[in-house]
mmCIF file of C-alpha atoms in Angstrom:
data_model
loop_
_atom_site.group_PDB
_atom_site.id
_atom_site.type_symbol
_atom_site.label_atom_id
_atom_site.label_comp_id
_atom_site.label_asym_id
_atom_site.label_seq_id
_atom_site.Cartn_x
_atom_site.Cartn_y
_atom_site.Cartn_z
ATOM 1 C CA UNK A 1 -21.673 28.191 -11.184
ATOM 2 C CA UNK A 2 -21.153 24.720 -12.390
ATOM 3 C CA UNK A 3 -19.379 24.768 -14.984
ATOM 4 C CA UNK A 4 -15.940 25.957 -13.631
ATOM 5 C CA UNK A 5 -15.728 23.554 -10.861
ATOM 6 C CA UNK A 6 -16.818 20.951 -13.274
ATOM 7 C CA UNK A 7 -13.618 21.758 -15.590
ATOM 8 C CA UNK A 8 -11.231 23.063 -12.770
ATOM 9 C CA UNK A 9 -11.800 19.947 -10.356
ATOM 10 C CA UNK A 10 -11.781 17.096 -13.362
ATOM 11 C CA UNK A 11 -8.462 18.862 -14.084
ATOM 12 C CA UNK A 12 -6.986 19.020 -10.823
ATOM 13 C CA UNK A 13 -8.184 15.648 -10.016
ATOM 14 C CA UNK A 14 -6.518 14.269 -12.770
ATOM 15 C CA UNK A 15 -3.283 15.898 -12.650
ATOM 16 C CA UNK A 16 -3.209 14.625 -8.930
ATOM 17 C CA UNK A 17 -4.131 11.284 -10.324
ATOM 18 C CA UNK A 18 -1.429 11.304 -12.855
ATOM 19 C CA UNK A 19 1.034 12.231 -10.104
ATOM 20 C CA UNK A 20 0.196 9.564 -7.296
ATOM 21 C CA UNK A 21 0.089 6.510 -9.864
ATOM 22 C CA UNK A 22 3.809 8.241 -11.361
ATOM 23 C CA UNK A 23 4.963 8.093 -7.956
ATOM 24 C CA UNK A 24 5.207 11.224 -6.164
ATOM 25 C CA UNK A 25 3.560 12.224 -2.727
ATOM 26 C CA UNK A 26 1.236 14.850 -2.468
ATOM 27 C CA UNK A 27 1.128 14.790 0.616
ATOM 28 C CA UNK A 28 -2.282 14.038 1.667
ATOM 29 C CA UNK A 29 -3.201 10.597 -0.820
ATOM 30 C CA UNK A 30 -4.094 8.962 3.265
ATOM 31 C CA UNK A 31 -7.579 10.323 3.625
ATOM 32 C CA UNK A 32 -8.558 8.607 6.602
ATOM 33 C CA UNK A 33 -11.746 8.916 8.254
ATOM 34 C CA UNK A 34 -11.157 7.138 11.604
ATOM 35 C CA UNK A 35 -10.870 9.866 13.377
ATOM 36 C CA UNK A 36 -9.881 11.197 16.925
ATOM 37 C CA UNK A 37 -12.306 13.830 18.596
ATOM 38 C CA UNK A 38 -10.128 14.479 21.385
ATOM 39 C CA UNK A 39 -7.927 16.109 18.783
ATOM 40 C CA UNK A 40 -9.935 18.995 16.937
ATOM 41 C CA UNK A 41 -6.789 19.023 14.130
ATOM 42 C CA UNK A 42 -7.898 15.657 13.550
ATOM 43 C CA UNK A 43 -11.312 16.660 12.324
ATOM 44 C CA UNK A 44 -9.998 18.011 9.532
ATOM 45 C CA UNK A 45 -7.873 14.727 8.073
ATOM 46 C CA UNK A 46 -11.203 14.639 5.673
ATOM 47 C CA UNK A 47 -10.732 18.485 4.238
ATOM 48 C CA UNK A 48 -7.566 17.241 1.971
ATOM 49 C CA UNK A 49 -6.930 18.749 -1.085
ATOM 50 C CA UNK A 50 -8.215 15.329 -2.742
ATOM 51 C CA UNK A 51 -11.321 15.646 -1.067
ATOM 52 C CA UNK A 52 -12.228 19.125 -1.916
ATOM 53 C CA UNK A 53 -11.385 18.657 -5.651
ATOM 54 C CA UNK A 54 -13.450 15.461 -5.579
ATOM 55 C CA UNK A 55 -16.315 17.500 -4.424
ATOM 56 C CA UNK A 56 -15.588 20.537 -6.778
ATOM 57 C CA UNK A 57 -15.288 17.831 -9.306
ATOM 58 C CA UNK A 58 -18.868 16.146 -8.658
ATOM 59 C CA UNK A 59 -20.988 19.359 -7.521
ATOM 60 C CA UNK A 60 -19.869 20.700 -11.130
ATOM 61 C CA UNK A 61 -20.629 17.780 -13.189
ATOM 62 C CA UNK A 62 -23.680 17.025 -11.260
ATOM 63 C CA UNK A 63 -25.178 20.631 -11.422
ATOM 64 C CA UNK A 64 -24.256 20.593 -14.782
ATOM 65 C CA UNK A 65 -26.111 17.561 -15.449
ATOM 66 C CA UNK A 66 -28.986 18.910 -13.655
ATOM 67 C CA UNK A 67 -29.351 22.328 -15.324
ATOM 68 C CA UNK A 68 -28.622 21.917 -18.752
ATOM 69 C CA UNK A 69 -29.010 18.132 -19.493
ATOM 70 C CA UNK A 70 -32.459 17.755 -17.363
ATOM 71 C CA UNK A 71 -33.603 20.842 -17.725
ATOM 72 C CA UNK A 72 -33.864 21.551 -13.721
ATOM 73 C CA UNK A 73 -34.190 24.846 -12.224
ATOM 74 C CA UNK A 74 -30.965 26.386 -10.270
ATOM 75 C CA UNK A 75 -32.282 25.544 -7.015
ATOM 76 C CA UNK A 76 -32.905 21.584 -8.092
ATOM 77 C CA UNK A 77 -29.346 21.561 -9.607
ATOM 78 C CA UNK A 78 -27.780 22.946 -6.621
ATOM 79 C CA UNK A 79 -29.197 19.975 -4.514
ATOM 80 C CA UNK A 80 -28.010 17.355 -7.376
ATOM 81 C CA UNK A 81 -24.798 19.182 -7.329
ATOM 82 C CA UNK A 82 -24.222 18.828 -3.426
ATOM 83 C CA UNK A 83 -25.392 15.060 -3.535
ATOM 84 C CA UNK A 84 -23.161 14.315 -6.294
ATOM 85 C CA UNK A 85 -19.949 16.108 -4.590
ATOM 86 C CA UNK A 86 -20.539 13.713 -1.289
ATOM 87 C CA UNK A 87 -21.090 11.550 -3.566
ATOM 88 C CA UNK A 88 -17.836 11.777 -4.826
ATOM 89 C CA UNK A 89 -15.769 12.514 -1.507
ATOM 90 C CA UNK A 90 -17.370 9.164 -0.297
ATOM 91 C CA UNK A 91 -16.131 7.374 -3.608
ATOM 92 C CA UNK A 92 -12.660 8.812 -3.390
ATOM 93 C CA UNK A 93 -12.766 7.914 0.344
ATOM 94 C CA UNK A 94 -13.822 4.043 -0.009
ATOM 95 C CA UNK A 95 -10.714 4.070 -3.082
ATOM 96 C CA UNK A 96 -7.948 5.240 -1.050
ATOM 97 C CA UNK A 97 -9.274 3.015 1.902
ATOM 98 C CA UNK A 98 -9.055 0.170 -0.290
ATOM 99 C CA UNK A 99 -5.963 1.145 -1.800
ATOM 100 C CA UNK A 100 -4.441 1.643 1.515
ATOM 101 C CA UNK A 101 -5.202 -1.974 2.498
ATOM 102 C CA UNK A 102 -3.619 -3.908 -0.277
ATOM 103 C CA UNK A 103 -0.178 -2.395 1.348
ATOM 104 C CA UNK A 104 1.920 -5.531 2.289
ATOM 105 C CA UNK A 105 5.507 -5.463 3.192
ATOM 106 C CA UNK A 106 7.099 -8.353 1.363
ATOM 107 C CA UNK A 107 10.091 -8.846 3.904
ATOM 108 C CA UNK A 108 10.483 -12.016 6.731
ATOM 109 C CA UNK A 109 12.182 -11.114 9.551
ATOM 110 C CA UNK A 110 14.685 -13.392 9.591
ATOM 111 C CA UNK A 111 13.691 -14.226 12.960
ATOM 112 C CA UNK A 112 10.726 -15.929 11.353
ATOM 113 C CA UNK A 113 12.911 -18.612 9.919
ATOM 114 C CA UNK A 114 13.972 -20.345 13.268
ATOM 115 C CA UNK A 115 13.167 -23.995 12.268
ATOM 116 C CA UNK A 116 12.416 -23.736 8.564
ATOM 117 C CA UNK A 117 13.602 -26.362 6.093
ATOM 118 C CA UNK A 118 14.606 -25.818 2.722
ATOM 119 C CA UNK A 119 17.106 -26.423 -0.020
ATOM 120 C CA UNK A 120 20.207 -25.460 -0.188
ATOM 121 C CA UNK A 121 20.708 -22.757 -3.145
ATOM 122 C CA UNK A 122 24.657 -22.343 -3.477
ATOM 123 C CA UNK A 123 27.073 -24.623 -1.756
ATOM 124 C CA UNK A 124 27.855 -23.941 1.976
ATOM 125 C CA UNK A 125 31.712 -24.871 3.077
ATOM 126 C CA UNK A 126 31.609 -26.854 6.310
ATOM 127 C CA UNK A 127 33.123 -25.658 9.962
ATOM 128 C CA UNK A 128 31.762 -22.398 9.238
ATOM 129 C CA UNK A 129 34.575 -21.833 7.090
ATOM 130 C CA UNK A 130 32.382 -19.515 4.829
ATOM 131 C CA UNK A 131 28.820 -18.633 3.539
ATOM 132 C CA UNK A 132 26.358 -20.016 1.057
ATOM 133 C CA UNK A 133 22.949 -19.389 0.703
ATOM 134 C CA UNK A 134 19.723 -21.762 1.191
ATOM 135 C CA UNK A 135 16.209 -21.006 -0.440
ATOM 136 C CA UNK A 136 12.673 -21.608 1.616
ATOM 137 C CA UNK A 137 9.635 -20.763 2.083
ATOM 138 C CA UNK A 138 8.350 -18.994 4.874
ATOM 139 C CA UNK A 139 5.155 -17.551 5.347
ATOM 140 C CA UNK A 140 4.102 -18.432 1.589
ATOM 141 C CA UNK A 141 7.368 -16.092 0.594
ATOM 142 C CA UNK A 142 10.116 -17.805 -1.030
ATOM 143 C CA UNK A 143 13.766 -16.440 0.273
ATOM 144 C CA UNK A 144 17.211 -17.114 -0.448
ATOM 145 C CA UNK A 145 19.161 -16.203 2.860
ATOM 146 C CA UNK A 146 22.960 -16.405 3.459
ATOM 147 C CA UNK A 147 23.780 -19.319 5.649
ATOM 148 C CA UNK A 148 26.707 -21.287 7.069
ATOM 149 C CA UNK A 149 26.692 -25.062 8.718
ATOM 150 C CA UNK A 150 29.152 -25.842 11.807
ATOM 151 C CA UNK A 151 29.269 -29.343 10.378
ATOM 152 C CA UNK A 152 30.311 -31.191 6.764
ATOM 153 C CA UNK A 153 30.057 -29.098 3.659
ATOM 154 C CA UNK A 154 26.171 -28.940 2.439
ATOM 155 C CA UNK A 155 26.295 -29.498 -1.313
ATOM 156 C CA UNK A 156 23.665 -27.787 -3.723
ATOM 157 C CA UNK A 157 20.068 -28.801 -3.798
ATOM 158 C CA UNK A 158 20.439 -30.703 -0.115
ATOM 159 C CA UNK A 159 17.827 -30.466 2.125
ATOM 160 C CA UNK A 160 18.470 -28.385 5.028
ATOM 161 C CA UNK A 161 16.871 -27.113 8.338
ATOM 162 C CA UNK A 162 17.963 -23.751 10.271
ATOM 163 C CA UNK A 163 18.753 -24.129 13.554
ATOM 164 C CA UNK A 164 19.710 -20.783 14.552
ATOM 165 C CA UNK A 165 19.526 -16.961 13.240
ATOM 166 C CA UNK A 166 22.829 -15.390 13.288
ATOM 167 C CA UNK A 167 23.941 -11.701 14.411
ATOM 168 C CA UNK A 168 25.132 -11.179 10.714
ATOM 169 C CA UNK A 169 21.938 -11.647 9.236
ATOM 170 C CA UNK A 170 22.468 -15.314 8.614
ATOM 171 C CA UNK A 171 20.764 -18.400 9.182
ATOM 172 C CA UNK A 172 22.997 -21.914 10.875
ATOM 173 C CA UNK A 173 21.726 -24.978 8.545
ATOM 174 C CA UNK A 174 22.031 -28.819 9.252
ATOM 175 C CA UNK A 175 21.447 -31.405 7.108
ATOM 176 C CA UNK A 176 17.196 -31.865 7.518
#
């Protein structure tokens, strides 16, 4: 009784395990427990295939443990096995949870750059006669962005402000 979910759910877990830190989608890694009661398919967000092998996973080893390594009877090991598979859904539920929050997106909108300064990375031609790129920081990111100045040419490593986000994803620099 304990010894087959034991094997069946370390092996499944791991496999799955294996998979999501390769790179492919199971499907169901988002076990999220806020849920929705208005909804009752939402009740069952917490039934993923994750879940239930964490569970088979920690009722096996934790019956296990109970019946042949402390000597227990059946009906103590089946308790120690149920407390150790919620113990295990919980512990696989606080992971992902805390997996899922270290998620960042790394991009700036460019829109975010209206009235940065920075430097200017390649040359930019004057009279908008063509495009060179500046590097700053925004939003403790460092980006190199195209750019073009209506004014004199902007040689490399001047110091530049951006007055304006273009339609071209582009940024209009003057001399800061």
């Amino acid at each position: 009784w304990f010894t087959i979910p034991a094997i069946l759910g370390t092996a499944f877990f791991l496999i799955r395990l294996s998979l999501m830190l390769a790179g492919a989608d199971g499907g169901d890694a988002d076990m999220d427990l806020d849920v929705d009661h208005g909804d009752s398919t939402e009740s069952f967000k917490i039934l993923s295939i994750q879940s239930v092998t964490a569970f088979a996973m920690g009722f096996g080893w934790g019956g296990l443990g109970g019946l042949r390594g402390a000597g227990w009877d059946p009906t103590g090991s089946l308790a120690i096995g149920v407390v150790a598979g919620v113990g295990m859904v919980w512990l696989i539920l606080m992971l992902m949870r805390g997996v899922h929050s270290l998620q960042q997106s790394g991009n700036v909108p460019l829109a975010h750059m209206d009235g940065a300064t920075g430097e200017v990375y390649v040359g930019i031609p004057g009279e908008g006669k063509g495009i060179g790129q500046v590097r700053m920081v925004v939003n403790n990111r460092q980006r190199i962005v195209n750019a073009v100045t209506e004014g004199m040419e902007l040689p490399t490593k001047s110091r530049v402000r951006v007055t304006r986000v273009n339609e071209d994803n582009t940024v209009t620099v003057v001399p800061a």
